[in-house]
């Protein structure tokens, strides 16, 4: 029995249902094992939180001053200050969006300042992304003259920093360089061109604090402005900076899933989002003396596995096997075989450390923003990188030394591995499929009916990974090509959908394309910031077709939204005219409406009719040519996506 939320028209699963329905057998085994070991995971804590707060779920709780908290009810339709439910709901949404924006901005900051550190000769790392440096230099109109690679990269880094920090009203440079002309005109007419990440965060907090803006439409405009800053300063900024630093990924074949861990090896997991320190740690792990040390302790070798977006990025670039995502991080610790987890920033849940203590796993933190009591802490700071090499060596050595402390009575690694092809960049997708003109022909002919980018987190509100996998299988049957990133990509990788053999699951059209071009039907394009790769693909294809993106058969799908970062992901695509399908009713973006009990006029019970109608109805559609659908049941969600793509094709006469 799950948990029923009648006012949301939805149910949430309990632990039994998750154990029965989650698609990865490795996960099923580990949920049972961890329970048998007497330990708890998020599933137990989710049960303890039931029922979740109705005001929180609808977004009608206001905590933006110290007079409250205020809750909207029929008896109290306004907060103490007079704030309406529309203002409260939109303010909660924008505050969630800008928290995500701040997280990605911090990520961008670390990578960009690493480039600057290399250019200044302070960091013992080499820039591997020559191709991206020269492309950006040209696109940004830089005078290359006789500048070397590092100087040019430093000039680009300065521009990326400006887009993070600009305080005056000048336009954002990356937006000017990469956004489609039709969109720039639309955004200008709407008055929502952003200045920078920092400015829009400041303005959003300012507008929503006590006694500030009471016009929900003005706050909605700031939300759109902030979403554009999110897209062009932090997503593009992080993704391009990572490509400058580490190179543009190329497709590679590898294996993934929990079975990549080996009982007789040192197992090191890398976790987080900004893999600069990890790059160095990998170098140290490969030193003969570290490999010998592992053997001295009785291990046959060292396995490195990836979690979350650091895992997705290392998988893309080096084929380092990925294991799992944000809600799998406890399950993998439950194997009892993980000697050490090296974490950088974001999406590292406290529950992982609690379980790590139960299974004797060493945690090492490498970012000053992400401290965990009881962990070894060796932070990387690109502006003070003097100890990088020495710290990376200590991390590699500490991780190997943890092997000798492992409690061997608790080890059980699911013997499940999956083949996968990863490393799809914007360039490798377009080249492999014969160029954007050819992809357009494949779309027009209907061999590929449309492209959906299916991405995002996991949520305890859905059966773990079930929505991701179920939706994508239905899309493949309908000849819809899928790109994926982040935690969703781990679900799809482990389910074998990023493997060439998955073409067997496709409709005739997509199957023939996958076989002809030698691609899997689901293209894993990296971490969440690499959603820019899918967005660039959409922008270029629309341009090639001579159409606006809003008219193209594309969709953004976030089946299991979780982190605050995910709000801006969907909005980034929405701003470009790509409709969203999100998988769970939440205040962000809109709850599924249920008619109010006894209402004679069809009034719906939802956080705010105006906000729900704006994002899920004609408001966003009229302004941006796109809207947000909310559907928690994956079979129904797949129907909506197919319907949306069919309508776009009809509109194009395809
Ligand atoms: Ni994305 Fe990466 Fe996962 Fe969600 Fe977290 S790992 S940046 S936020 S939870 S997909």
PDB file of N, CA and C and ligand atoms in Angstrom, residues 104 107 271-273 307-310 325-327 346-347 455-458 485-488 490 527-529 560 562-566 569, ligand 1:
ATOM      1  N   UNK A 104      24.402  25.591  -9.470  1.00  0.00           N
ATOM      2  CA  UNK A 104      25.112  25.455 -10.754  1.00  0.00           C
ATOM      3  C   UNK A 104      26.142  26.572 -10.926  1.00  0.00           C
ATOM      4  N   UNK A 107      29.236  25.614  -9.137  1.00  0.00           N
ATOM      5  CA  UNK A 107      29.906  24.596  -9.955  1.00  0.00           C
ATOM      6  C   UNK A 107      30.683  25.275 -11.096  1.00  0.00           C
ATOM      7  N   UNK A 271      31.791  10.984  -6.507  1.00  0.00           N
ATOM      8  CA  UNK A 271      30.406  11.436  -6.335  1.00  0.00           C
ATOM      9  C   UNK A 271      30.352  12.965  -6.323  1.00  0.00           C
ATOM     10  N   UNK A 272      29.337  13.523  -6.954  1.00  0.00           N
ATOM     11  CA  UNK A 272      29.152  14.963  -6.913  1.00  0.00           C
ATOM     12  C   UNK A 272      28.996  15.546  -8.303  1.00  0.00           C
ATOM     13  N   UNK A 273      29.630  16.702  -8.540  1.00  0.00           N
ATOM     14  CA  UNK A 273      29.405  17.413  -9.807  1.00  0.00           C
ATOM     15  C   UNK A 273      30.613  18.053 -10.454  1.00  0.00           C
ATOM     16  N   UNK A 307      29.114   7.999  -9.307  1.00  0.00           N
ATOM     17  CA  UNK A 307      27.762   8.307  -8.840  1.00  0.00           C
ATOM     18  C   UNK A 307      27.356   9.688  -9.363  1.00  0.00           C
ATOM     19  N   UNK A 308      26.065   9.872  -9.546  1.00  0.00           N
ATOM     20  CA  UNK A 308      25.477  11.169  -9.899  1.00  0.00           C
ATOM     21  C   UNK A 308      26.211  11.830 -11.065  1.00  0.00           C
ATOM     22  N   UNK A 309      26.329  13.160 -11.041  1.00  0.00           N
ATOM     23  CA  UNK A 309      26.833  13.844 -12.241  1.00  0.00           C
ATOM     24  C   UNK A 309      28.347  13.736 -12.408  1.00  0.00           C
ATOM     25  N   UNK A 310      29.103  13.685 -11.315  1.00  0.00           N
ATOM     26  CA  UNK A 310      30.538  13.412 -11.477  1.00  0.00           C
ATOM     27  C   UNK A 310      30.699  12.060 -12.166  1.00  0.00           C
ATOM     28  N   UNK A 325      22.684   6.641  -9.002  1.00  0.00           N
ATOM     29  CA  UNK A 325      22.304   8.056  -8.924  1.00  0.00           C
ATOM     30  C   UNK A 325      22.003   8.490  -7.488  1.00  0.00           C
ATOM     31  N   UNK A 326      21.319   9.635  -7.357  1.00  0.00           N
ATOM     32  CA  UNK A 326      21.161  10.225  -6.014  1.00  0.00           C
ATOM     33  C   UNK A 326      20.453   9.281  -5.037  1.00  0.00           C
ATOM     34  N   UNK A 327      19.396   8.617  -5.484  1.00  0.00           N
ATOM     35  CA  UNK A 327      18.705   7.737  -4.532  1.00  0.00           C
ATOM     36  C   UNK A 327      19.300   6.330  -4.502  1.00  0.00           C
ATOM     37  N   UNK A 346      27.330  18.884  -4.035  1.00  0.00           N
ATOM     38  CA  UNK A 346      25.906  18.713  -4.366  1.00  0.00           C
ATOM     39  C   UNK A 346      25.435  17.265  -4.526  1.00  0.00           C
ATOM     40  N   UNK A 347      24.186  17.053  -4.077  1.00  0.00           N
ATOM     41  CA  UNK A 347      23.467  15.784  -4.241  1.00  0.00           C
ATOM     42  C   UNK A 347      24.080  14.627  -3.450  1.00  0.00           C
ATOM     43  N   UNK A 455      15.410  13.548 -18.507  1.00  0.00           N
ATOM     44  CA  UNK A 455      16.520  13.886 -17.614  1.00  0.00           C
ATOM     45  C   UNK A 455      16.042  14.013 -16.163  1.00  0.00           C
ATOM     46  N   UNK A 456      16.968  14.414 -15.313  1.00  0.00           N
ATOM     47  CA  UNK A 456      16.617  14.835 -13.958  1.00  0.00           C
ATOM     48  C   UNK A 456      16.845  13.778 -12.898  1.00  0.00           C
ATOM     49  N   UNK A 457      16.325  14.128 -11.715  1.00  0.00           N
ATOM     50  CA  UNK A 457      16.670  13.414 -10.480  1.00  0.00           C
ATOM     51  C   UNK A 457      15.833  12.156 -10.288  1.00  0.00           C
ATOM     52  N   UNK A 458      15.891  11.623  -9.074  1.00  0.00           N
ATOM     53  CA  UNK A 458      14.909  10.648  -8.570  1.00  0.00           C
ATOM     54  C   UNK A 458      14.131  11.348  -7.467  1.00  0.00           C
ATOM     55  N   UNK A 485      20.554  12.814 -19.357  1.00  0.00           N
ATOM     56  CA  UNK A 485      21.673  13.227 -18.509  1.00  0.00           C
ATOM     57  C   UNK A 485      21.361  12.893 -17.055  1.00  0.00           C
ATOM     58  N   UNK A 486      22.337  13.155 -16.197  1.00  0.00           N
ATOM     59  CA  UNK A 486      22.140  13.147 -14.749  1.00  0.00           C
ATOM     60  C   UNK A 486      21.641  11.818 -14.208  1.00  0.00           C
ATOM     61  N   UNK A 487      20.810  11.915 -13.158  1.00  0.00           N
ATOM     62  CA  UNK A 487      20.364  10.704 -12.464  1.00  0.00           C
ATOM     63  C   UNK A 487      19.493   9.837 -13.343  1.00  0.00           C
ATOM     64  N   UNK A 488      18.701  10.466 -14.205  1.00  0.00           N
ATOM     65  CA  UNK A 488      17.888   9.681 -15.130  1.00  0.00           C
ATOM     66  C   UNK A 488      18.790   8.816 -16.006  1.00  0.00           C
ATOM     67  N   UNK A 490      21.531   7.406 -15.309  1.00  0.00           N
ATOM     68  CA  UNK A 490      21.978   6.190 -14.611  1.00  0.00           C
ATOM     69  C   UNK A 490      20.894   5.108 -14.661  1.00  0.00           C
ATOM     70  N   UNK A 527      26.492  14.970 -17.579  1.00  0.00           N
ATOM     71  CA  UNK A 527      25.853  15.417 -16.345  1.00  0.00           C
ATOM     72  C   UNK A 527      24.742  16.411 -16.667  1.00  0.00           C
ATOM     73  N   UNK A 528      24.047  16.880 -15.616  1.00  0.00           N
ATOM     74  CA  UNK A 528      22.890  17.765 -15.853  1.00  0.00           C
ATOM     75  C   UNK A 528      23.267  19.050 -16.580  1.00  0.00           C
ATOM     76  N   UNK A 529      24.452  19.601 -16.283  1.00  0.00           N
ATOM     77  CA  UNK A 529      24.808  20.850 -16.980  1.00  0.00           C
ATOM     78  C   UNK A 529      24.972  20.617 -18.480  1.00  0.00           C
ATOM     79  N   UNK A 560      11.109  12.312 -12.611  1.00  0.00           N
ATOM     80  CA  UNK A 560      11.214  12.138 -11.163  1.00  0.00           C
ATOM     81  C   UNK A 560      11.901  13.357 -10.531  1.00  0.00           C
ATOM     82  N   UNK A 562      13.420  16.197  -8.254  1.00  0.00           N
ATOM     83  CA  UNK A 562      13.843  16.104  -6.857  1.00  0.00           C
ATOM     84  C   UNK A 562      14.549  17.355  -6.370  1.00  0.00           C
ATOM     85  N   UNK A 563      15.744  17.583  -6.885  1.00  0.00           N
ATOM     86  CA  UNK A 563      16.586  18.684  -6.430  1.00  0.00           C
ATOM     87  C   UNK A 563      16.032  20.034  -6.905  1.00  0.00           C
ATOM     88  N   UNK A 564      16.330  21.094  -6.151  1.00  0.00           N
ATOM     89  CA  UNK A 564      15.923  22.430  -6.599  1.00  0.00           C
ATOM     90  C   UNK A 564      16.532  22.783  -7.959  1.00  0.00           C
ATOM     91  N   UNK A 565      17.680  22.173  -8.271  1.00  0.00           N
ATOM     92  CA  UNK A 565      18.322  22.453  -9.563  1.00  0.00           C
ATOM     93  C   UNK A 565      17.436  22.077 -10.739  1.00  0.00           C
ATOM     94  N   UNK A 566      16.549  21.118 -10.510  1.00  0.00           N
ATOM     95  CA  UNK A 566      15.760  20.598 -11.625  1.00  0.00           C
ATOM     96  C   UNK A 566      14.725  21.614 -12.126  1.00  0.00           C
ATOM     97  N   UNK A 569      16.128  23.496 -14.986  1.00  0.00           N
ATOM     98  CA  UNK A 569      16.379  22.681 -16.187  1.00  0.00           C
ATOM     99  C   UNK A 569      15.165  22.731 -17.102  1.00  0.00           C
TER     100      UNK A 569
HETATM  101 NI1  LIG B   1      20.940  17.025 -11.577  1.00  0.00          NI
HETATM  102 FE1  LIG B   1      23.386  16.155 -10.760  1.00  0.00          FE
HETATM  103 FE2  LIG B   1      20.860  13.880  -9.882  1.00  0.00          FE
HETATM  104 FE3  LIG B   1      19.187  15.777  -9.751  1.00  0.00          FE
HETATM  105 FE4  LIG B   1      21.459  15.872  -8.464  1.00  0.00          FE
HETATM  106  S1  LIG B   1      22.970  14.471  -9.462  1.00  0.00           S
HETATM  107  S2  LIG B   1      22.945  18.210 -11.397  1.00  0.00           S
HETATM  108  S3  LIG B   1      20.275  17.628  -9.482  1.00  0.00           S
HETATM  109  S4  LIG B   1      19.850  14.559  -8.155  1.00  0.00           S
HETATM  110  S5  LIG B   1      19.804  14.809 -11.650  1.00  0.00           S
END
